[in-house]
CSV table of C-alpha atoms and ligand atoms in Angstrom, one decimal:
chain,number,residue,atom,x,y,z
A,1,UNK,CA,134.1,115.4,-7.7
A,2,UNK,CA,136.0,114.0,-4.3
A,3,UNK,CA,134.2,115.7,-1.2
A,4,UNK,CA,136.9,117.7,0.6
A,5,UNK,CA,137.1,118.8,3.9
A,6,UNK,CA,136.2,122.6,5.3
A,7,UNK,CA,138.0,123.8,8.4
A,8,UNK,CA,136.2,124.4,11.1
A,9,UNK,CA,137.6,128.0,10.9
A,10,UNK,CA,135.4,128.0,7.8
A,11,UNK,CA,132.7,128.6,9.5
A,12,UNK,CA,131.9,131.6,11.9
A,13,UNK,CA,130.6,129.6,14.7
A,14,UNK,CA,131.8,126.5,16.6
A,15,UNK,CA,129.5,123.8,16.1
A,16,UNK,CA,128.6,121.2,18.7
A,17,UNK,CA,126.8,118.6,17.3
A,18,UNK,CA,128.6,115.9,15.3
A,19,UNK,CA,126.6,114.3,12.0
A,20,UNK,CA,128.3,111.1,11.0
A,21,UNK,CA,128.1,109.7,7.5
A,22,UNK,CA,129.6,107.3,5.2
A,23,UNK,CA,127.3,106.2,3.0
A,24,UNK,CA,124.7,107.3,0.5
A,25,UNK,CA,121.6,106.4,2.9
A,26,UNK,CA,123.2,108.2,5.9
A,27,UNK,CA,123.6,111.2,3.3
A,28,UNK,CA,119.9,111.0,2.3
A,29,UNK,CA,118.2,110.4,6.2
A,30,UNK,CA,120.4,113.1,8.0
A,31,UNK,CA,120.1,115.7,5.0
A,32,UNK,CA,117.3,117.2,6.3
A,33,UNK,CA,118.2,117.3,10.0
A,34,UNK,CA,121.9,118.4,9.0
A,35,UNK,CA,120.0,121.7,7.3
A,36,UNK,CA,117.5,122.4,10.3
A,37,UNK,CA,120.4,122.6,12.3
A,38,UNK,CA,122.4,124.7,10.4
A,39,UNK,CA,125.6,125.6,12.1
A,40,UNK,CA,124.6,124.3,15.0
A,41,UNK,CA,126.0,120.8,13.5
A,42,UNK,CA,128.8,119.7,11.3
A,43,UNK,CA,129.3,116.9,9.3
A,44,UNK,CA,131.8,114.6,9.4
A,45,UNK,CA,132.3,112.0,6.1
A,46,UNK,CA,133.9,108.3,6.8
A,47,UNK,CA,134.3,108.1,2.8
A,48,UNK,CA,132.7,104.2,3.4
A,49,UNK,CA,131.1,105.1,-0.3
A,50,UNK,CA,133.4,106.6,-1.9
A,51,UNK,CA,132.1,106.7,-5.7
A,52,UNK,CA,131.1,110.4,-6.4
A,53,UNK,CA,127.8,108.9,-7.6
A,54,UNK,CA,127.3,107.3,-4.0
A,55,UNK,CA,128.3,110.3,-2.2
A,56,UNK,CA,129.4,113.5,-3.1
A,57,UNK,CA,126.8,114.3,-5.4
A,58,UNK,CA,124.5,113.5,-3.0
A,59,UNK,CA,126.0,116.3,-1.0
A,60,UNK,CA,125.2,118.4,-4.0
A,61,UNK,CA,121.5,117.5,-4.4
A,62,UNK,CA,120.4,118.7,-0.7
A,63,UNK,CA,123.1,121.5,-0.5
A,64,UNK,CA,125.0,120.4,2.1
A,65,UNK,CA,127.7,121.8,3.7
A,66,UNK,CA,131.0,120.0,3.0
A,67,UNK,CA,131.9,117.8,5.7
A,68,UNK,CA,134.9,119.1,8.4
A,69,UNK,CA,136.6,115.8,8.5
A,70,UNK,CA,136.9,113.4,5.8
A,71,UNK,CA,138.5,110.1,6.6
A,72,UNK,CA,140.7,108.5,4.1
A,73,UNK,CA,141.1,104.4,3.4
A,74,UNK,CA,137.8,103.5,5.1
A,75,UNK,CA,136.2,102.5,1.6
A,76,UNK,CA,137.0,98.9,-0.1
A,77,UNK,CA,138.2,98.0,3.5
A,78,UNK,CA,138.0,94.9,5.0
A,79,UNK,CA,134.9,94.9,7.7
A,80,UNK,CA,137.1,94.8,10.4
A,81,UNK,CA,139.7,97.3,8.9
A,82,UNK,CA,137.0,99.8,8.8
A,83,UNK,CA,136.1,99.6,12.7
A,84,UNK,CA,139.6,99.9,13.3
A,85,UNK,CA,139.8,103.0,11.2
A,86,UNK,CA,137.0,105.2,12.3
A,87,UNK,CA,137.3,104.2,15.6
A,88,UNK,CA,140.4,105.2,16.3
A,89,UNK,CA,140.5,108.3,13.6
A,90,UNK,CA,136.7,109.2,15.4
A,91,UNK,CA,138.0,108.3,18.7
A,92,UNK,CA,141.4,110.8,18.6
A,93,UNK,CA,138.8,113.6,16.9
A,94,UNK,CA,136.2,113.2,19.4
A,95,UNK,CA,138.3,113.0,22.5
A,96,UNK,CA,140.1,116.6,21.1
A,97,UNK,CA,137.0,118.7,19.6
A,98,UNK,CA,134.8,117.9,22.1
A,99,UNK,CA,131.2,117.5,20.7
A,100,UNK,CA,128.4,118.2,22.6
A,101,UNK,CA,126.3,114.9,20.8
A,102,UNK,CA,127.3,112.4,18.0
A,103,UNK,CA,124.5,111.6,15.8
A,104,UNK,CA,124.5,108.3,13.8
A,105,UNK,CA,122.1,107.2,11.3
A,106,UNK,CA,121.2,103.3,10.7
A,107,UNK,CA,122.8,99.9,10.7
A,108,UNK,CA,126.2,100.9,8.7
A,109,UNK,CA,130.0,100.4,9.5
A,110,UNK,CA,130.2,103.5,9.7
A,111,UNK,CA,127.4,104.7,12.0
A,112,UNK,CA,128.5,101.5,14.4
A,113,UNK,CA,132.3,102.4,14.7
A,114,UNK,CA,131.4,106.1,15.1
A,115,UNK,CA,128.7,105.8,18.1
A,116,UNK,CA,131.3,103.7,20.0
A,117,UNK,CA,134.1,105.8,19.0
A,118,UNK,CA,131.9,108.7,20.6
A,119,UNK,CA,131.2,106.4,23.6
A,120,UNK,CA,134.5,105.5,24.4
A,121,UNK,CA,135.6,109.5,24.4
A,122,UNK,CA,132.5,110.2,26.7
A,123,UNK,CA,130.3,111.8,24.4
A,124,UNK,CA,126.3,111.2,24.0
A,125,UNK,CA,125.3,109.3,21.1
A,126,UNK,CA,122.2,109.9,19.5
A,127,UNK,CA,121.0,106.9,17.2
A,128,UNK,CA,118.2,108.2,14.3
A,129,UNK,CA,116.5,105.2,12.4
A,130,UNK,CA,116.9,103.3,16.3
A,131,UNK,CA,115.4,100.5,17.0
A,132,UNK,CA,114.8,98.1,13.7
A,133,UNK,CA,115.3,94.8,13.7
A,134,UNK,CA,115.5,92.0,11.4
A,135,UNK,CA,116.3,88.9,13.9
A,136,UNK,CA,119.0,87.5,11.7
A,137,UNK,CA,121.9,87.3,12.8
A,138,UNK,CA,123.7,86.5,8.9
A,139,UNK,CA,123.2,90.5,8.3
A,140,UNK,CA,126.5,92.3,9.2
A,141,UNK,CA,123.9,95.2,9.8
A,142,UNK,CA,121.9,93.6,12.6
A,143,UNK,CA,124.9,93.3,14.8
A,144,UNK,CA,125.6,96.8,13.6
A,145,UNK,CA,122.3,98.0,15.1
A,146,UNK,CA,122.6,95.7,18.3
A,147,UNK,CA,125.7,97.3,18.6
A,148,UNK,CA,124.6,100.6,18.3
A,149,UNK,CA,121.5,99.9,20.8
A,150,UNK,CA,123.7,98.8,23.5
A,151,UNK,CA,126.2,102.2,23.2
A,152,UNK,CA,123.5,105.0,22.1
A,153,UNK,CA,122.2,107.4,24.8
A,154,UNK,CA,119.0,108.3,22.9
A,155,UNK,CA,117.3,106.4,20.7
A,156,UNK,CA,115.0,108.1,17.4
A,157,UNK,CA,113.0,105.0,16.8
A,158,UNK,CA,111.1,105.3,13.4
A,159,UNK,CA,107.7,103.5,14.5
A,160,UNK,CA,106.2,102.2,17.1
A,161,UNK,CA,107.4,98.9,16.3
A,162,UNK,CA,111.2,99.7,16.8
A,163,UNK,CA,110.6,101.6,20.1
A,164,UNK,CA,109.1,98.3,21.3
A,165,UNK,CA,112.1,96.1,20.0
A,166,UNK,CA,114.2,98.5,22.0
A,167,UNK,CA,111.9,98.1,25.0
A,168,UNK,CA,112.6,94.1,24.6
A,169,UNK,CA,115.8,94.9,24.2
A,170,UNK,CA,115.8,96.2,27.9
A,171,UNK,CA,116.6,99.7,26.9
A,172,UNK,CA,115.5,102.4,29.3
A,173,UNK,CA,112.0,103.7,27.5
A,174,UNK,CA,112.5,107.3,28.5
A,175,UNK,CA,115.9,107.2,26.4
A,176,UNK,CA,113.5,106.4,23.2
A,177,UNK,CA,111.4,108.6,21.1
A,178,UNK,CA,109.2,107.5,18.6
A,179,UNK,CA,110.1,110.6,15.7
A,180,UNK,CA,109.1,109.0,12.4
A,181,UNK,CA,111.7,108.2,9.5
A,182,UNK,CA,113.6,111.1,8.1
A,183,UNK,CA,113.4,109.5,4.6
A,184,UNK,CA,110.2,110.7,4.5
A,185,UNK,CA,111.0,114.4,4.6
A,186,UNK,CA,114.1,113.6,2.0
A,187,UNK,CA,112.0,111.9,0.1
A,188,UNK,CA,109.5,114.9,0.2
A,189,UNK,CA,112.1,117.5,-0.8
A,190,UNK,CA,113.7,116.0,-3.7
A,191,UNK,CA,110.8,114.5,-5.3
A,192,UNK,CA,110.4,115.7,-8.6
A,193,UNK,CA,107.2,117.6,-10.4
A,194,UNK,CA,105.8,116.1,-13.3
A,195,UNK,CA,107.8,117.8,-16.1
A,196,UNK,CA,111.3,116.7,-14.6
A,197,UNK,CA,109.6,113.6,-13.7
A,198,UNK,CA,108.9,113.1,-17.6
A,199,UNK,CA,112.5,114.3,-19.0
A,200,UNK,CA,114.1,111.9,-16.3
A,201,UNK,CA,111.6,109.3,-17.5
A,202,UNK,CA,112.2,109.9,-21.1
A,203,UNK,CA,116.4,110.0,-20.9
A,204,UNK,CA,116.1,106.5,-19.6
A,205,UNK,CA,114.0,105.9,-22.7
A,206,UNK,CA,110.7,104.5,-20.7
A,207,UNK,CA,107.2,105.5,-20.0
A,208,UNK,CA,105.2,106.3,-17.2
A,209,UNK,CA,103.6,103.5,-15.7
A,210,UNK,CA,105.3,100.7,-18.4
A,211,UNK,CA,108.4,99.6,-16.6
A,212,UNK,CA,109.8,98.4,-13.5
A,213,UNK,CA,112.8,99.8,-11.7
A,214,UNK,CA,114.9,97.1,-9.7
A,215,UNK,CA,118.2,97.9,-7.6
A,216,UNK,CA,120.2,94.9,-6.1
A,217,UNK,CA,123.3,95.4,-4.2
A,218,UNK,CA,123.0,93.1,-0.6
A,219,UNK,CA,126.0,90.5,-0.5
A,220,UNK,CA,123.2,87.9,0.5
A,221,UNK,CA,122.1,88.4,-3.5
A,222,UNK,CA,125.5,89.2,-4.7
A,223,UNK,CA,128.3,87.2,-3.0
A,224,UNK,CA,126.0,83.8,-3.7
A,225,UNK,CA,126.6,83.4,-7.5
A,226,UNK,CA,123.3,81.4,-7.6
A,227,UNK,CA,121.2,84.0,-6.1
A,228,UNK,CA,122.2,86.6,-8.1
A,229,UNK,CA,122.0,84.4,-11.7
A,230,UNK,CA,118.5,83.9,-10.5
A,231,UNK,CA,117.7,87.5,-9.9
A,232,UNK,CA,119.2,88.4,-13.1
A,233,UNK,CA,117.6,85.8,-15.0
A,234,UNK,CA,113.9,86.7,-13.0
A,235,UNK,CA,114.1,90.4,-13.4
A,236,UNK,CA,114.9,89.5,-17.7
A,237,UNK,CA,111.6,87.3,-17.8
A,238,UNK,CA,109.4,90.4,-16.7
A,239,UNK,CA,106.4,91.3,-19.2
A,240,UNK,CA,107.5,95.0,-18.8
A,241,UNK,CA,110.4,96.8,-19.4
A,242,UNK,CA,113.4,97.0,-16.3
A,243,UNK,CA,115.5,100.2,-15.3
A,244,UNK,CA,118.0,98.6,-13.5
A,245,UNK,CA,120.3,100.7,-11.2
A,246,UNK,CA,123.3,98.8,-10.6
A,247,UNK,CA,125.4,99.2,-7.6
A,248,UNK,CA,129.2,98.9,-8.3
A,249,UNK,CA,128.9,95.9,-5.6
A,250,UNK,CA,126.7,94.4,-8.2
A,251,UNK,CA,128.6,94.6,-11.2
A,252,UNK,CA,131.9,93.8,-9.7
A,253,UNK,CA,130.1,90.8,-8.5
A,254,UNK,CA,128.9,89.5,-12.0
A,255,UNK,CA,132.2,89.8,-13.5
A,256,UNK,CA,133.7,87.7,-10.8
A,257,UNK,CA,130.8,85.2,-11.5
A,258,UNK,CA,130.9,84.8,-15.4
A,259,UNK,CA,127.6,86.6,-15.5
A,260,UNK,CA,127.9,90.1,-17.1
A,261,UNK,CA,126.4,88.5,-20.4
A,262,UNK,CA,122.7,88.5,-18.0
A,263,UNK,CA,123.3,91.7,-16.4
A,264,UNK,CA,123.7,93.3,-19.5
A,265,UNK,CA,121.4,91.8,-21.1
A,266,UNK,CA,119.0,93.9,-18.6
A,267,UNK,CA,120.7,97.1,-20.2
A,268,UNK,CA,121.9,98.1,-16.3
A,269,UNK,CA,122.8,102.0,-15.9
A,270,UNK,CA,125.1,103.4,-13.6
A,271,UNK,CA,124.0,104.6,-9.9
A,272,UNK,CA,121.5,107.5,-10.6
A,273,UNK,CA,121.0,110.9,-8.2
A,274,UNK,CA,118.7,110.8,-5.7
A,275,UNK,CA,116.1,112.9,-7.5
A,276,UNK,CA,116.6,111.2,-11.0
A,277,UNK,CA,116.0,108.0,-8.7
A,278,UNK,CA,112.9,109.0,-7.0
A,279,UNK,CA,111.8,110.4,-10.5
A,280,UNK,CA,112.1,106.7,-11.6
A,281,UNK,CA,110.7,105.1,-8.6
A,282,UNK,CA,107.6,107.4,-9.6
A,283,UNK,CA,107.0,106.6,-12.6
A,284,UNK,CA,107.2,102.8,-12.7
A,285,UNK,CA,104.4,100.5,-11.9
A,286,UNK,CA,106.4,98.4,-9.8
A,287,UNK,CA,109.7,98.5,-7.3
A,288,UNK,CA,112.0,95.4,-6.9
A,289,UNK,CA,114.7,95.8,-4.6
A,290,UNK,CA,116.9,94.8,-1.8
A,291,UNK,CA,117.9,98.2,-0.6
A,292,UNK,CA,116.2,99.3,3.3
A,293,UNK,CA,115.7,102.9,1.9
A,294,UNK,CA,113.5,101.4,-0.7
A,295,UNK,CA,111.0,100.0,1.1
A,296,UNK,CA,110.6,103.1,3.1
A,297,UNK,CA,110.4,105.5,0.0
A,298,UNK,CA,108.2,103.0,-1.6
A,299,UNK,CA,105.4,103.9,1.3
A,300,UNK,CA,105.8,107.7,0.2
A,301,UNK,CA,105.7,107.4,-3.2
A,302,UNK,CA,102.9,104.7,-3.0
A,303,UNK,CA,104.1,102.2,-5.1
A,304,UNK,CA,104.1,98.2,-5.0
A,305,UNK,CA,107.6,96.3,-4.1
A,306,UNK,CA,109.0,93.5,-4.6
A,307,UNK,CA,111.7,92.4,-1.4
A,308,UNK,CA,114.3,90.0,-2.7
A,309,UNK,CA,115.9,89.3,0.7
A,310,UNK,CA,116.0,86.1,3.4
A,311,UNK,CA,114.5,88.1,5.9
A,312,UNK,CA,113.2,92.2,6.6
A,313,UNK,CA,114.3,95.1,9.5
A,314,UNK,CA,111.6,96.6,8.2
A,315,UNK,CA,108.4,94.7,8.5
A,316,UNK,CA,106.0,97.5,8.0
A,317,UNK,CA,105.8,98.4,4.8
A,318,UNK,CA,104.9,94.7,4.1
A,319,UNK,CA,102.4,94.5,6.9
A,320,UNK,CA,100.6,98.1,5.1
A,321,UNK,CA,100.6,96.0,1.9
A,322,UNK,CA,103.4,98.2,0.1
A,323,UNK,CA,105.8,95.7,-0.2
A,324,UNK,CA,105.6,91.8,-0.1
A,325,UNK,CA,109.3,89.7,0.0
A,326,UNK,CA,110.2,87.0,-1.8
A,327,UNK,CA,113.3,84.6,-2.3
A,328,UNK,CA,115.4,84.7,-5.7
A,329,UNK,CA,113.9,82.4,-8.3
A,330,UNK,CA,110.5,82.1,-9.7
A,331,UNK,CA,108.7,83.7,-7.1
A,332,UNK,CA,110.2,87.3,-8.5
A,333,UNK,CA,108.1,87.2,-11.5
A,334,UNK,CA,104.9,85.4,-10.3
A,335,UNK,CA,104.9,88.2,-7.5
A,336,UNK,CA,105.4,90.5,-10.3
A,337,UNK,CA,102.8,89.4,-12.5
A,338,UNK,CA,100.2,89.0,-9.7
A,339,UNK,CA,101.4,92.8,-8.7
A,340,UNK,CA,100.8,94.3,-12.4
A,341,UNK,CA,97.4,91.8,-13.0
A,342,UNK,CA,96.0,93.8,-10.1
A,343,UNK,CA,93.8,96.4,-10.6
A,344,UNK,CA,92.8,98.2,-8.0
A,345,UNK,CA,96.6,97.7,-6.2
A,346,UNK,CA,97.5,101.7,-7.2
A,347,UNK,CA,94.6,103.2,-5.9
A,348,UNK,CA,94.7,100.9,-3.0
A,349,UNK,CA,98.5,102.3,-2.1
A,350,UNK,CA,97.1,105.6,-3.0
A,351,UNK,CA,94.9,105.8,-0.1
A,352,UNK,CA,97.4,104.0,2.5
A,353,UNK,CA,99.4,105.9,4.9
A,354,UNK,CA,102.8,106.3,5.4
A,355,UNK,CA,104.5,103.5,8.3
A,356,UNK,CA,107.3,105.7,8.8
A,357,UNK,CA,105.6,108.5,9.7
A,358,UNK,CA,104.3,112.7,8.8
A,359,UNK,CA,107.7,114.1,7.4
A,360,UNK,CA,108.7,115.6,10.8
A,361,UNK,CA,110.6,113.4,12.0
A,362,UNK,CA,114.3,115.7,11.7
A,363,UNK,CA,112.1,118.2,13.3
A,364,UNK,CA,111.6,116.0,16.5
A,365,UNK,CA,115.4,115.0,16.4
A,366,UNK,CA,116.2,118.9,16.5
A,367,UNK,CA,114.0,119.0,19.9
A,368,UNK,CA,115.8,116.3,21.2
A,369,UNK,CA,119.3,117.1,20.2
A,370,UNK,CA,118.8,120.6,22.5
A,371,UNK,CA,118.5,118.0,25.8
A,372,UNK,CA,122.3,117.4,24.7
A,373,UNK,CA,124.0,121.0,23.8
A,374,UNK,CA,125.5,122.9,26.6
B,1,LIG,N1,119.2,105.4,-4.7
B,1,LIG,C1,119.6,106.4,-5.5
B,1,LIG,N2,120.0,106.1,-6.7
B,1,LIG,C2,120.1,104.8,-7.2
B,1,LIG,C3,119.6,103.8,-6.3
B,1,LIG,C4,119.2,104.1,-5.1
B,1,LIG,O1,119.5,107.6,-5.1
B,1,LIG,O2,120.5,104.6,-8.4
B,1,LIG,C5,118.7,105.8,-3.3
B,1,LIG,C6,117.4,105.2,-2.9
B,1,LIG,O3,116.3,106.1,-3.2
B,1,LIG,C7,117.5,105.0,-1.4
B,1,LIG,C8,119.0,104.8,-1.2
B,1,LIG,O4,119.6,105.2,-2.4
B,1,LIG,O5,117.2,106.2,-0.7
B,1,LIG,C9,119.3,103.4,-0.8
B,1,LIG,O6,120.6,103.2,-0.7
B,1,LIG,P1,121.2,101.7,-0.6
B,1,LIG,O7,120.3,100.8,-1.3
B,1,LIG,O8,122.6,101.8,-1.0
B,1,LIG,O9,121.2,101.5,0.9
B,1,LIG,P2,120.2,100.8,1.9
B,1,LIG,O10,118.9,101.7,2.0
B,1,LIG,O11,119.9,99.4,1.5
B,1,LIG,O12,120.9,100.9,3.3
């Protein structure tokens, strides 16, 4: 299933906020706010992700509305080719139709070529998941989000935290609200009850509370064939089964390296759906990941992770004690057996709030989206 474009005839009323996505993230986080404002927004797809199980059936899952304006060739492009593209593809759209507000969503490609695109042809940009910083200068996404911080004209920070890297940043605090993280509310919607929870649980052939679920997918742990031998090797030595959701990134990037022999050997299955995902994510007694989402859902769903990464934009799910972050190698599985030797760790989560906020958040972006419409 390829998403296609609707004309903007489709629809009975002319809408004037512009929702930019492009990949499965930006799907997930502006779901909810792309359904509270009903036709008051449309949706444009950059086609970034382009694998149905990366994107259209995401669109299926939350019942979107098909985007208005696909874009074609942005996905497999070169970083530089994909600027170019939705720049200039953005920039002709935007500079005709007229948007009242763009709204972009993270540290992507995508969501940085689109707010300038929108800048450049005069219109507001609203940035949702503003603010987060990881100080490292390596991640193509933190000069995606500086980017985005210097162009955006109102800034959704997710915590308290990111409004106050913004502040340092010297933006203006009145263009910054503190509204939560919208994962929270997508994570709230498409979690599933217990009996789907248990038939997702047993297609994958594992049991509740006996396995861990890992996704990798970052080039830092993918383009270094060392770093991602080590992961591989790690994530085999666990005393518990692994479902391991590989990312075509991944896979692509062990056949170039000579090791598909160790990710197969971890039985790897293909991207899931968002709700057979958090299904997984609830049932296993431990997360290890790379992914941002993760370490937000992880705070919802209460359960331990495991951060295989240099560094983290996200810094507050370690400091509530969700998540702790290690480098690839050895100290995968000791934090992994320390994780499943301890106790009282569920409970503990159990009774910790959520860092990113009350599952509101697309609710406060509505409210400040009205400052911008005409
Ligand atoms: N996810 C999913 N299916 C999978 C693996 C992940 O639905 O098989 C979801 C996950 O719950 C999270 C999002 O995809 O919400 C994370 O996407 P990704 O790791 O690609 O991006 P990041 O969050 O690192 O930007």
């Amino acid at each position: 299933m390829r998403i296609s474009s609707a004309p903007a005839a489709a629809q009975s009323v002319n809408p004037k906020i512009a929702l930019v996505v492009g990949t499965r993230p930006e799907i997930i986080k502006l779901a909810v706010l792309s359904k509270l404002l009903g036709e008051r927004a449309y949706l444009i797809h950059t086609g970034q992700h382009f694998d149905d199980n990366l994107s259209a059936a995401f669109f299926a899952t939350f019942g979107l509305t098909p985007p208005q304006l696909c874009l074609d060739g942005v996905g497999g492009a070169s970083r530089a080719q994909q600027f170019s593209l939705i720049t200039g593809e953005l920039g002709r759209h935007f500079a005709e139709r007229r948007p009242d507000a763009v709204v972009v969503q993270g540290d992507t490609n995508t969501a940085a070529a689109a707010a300038q695109a929108a800048h450049f042809a005069g219109i507001p940009v609203v940035h949702v998941e503003a603010g987060l910083r990881s100080n490292d200068r390596a991640m193509p996404e933190e000069i995606n989000r500086i980017l985005i911080g210097v162009v955006a004209d109102h800034h959704c920070a997710p915590t308290e935290e990111s409004a106050a890297n913004l502040r340092l940043a010297g933006v203006d605090p009145r263009r910054v609200t503190v509204t939560g993280n919208t994962v929270v509310e997508a994570t709230l919607e498409c979690l599933p009850g217990p009996q789907d929870t248990e038939a997702v649980l047993s297609a994958h052939g594992v049991q509740a509370g006996h396995y861990a679920l890992a996704t990798i997918h970052r080039p830092e742990n993918t383009d270094d064939p060392r770093r991602l031998d080590a992961i591989l090797t790690e994530l085999a030595k666990l005393p518990v089964p692994v479902v391991f959701s590989t990312h075509p990134r991944t896979r692509a990037a062990a056949t170039r390296h000579g090791l598909s022999a160790a990710l197969d050997r971890l039985g790897p299955v293909e991207p899931v759906g968002y709700r057979d995902f958090l299904a997984l994510a609830q049932g296993a007694m431990l997360l290890i990941s790379d992914s941002g989402g993760i370490q937000e859902e992880c705070t919802v769903l209460k359960k331990p992770l495991i951060v295989v990464r240099n560094s983290t934009e996200r810094p507050e799910a370690v400091e509530a004690g969700f998540a702790e972050r290690v480098q690839p190698g050895p100290a995968i599985s000791r934090a992994a057996s320390r994780l499943l030797a301890d106790t009282g760790l569920h409970a503990r989560l159990a009774a910790t709030p959520s860092p990113y906020g009350d599952g509101l958040a697309s609710q406060r972006i509505v409210a400040i989206l009205s400052q911008f419409t005409r």
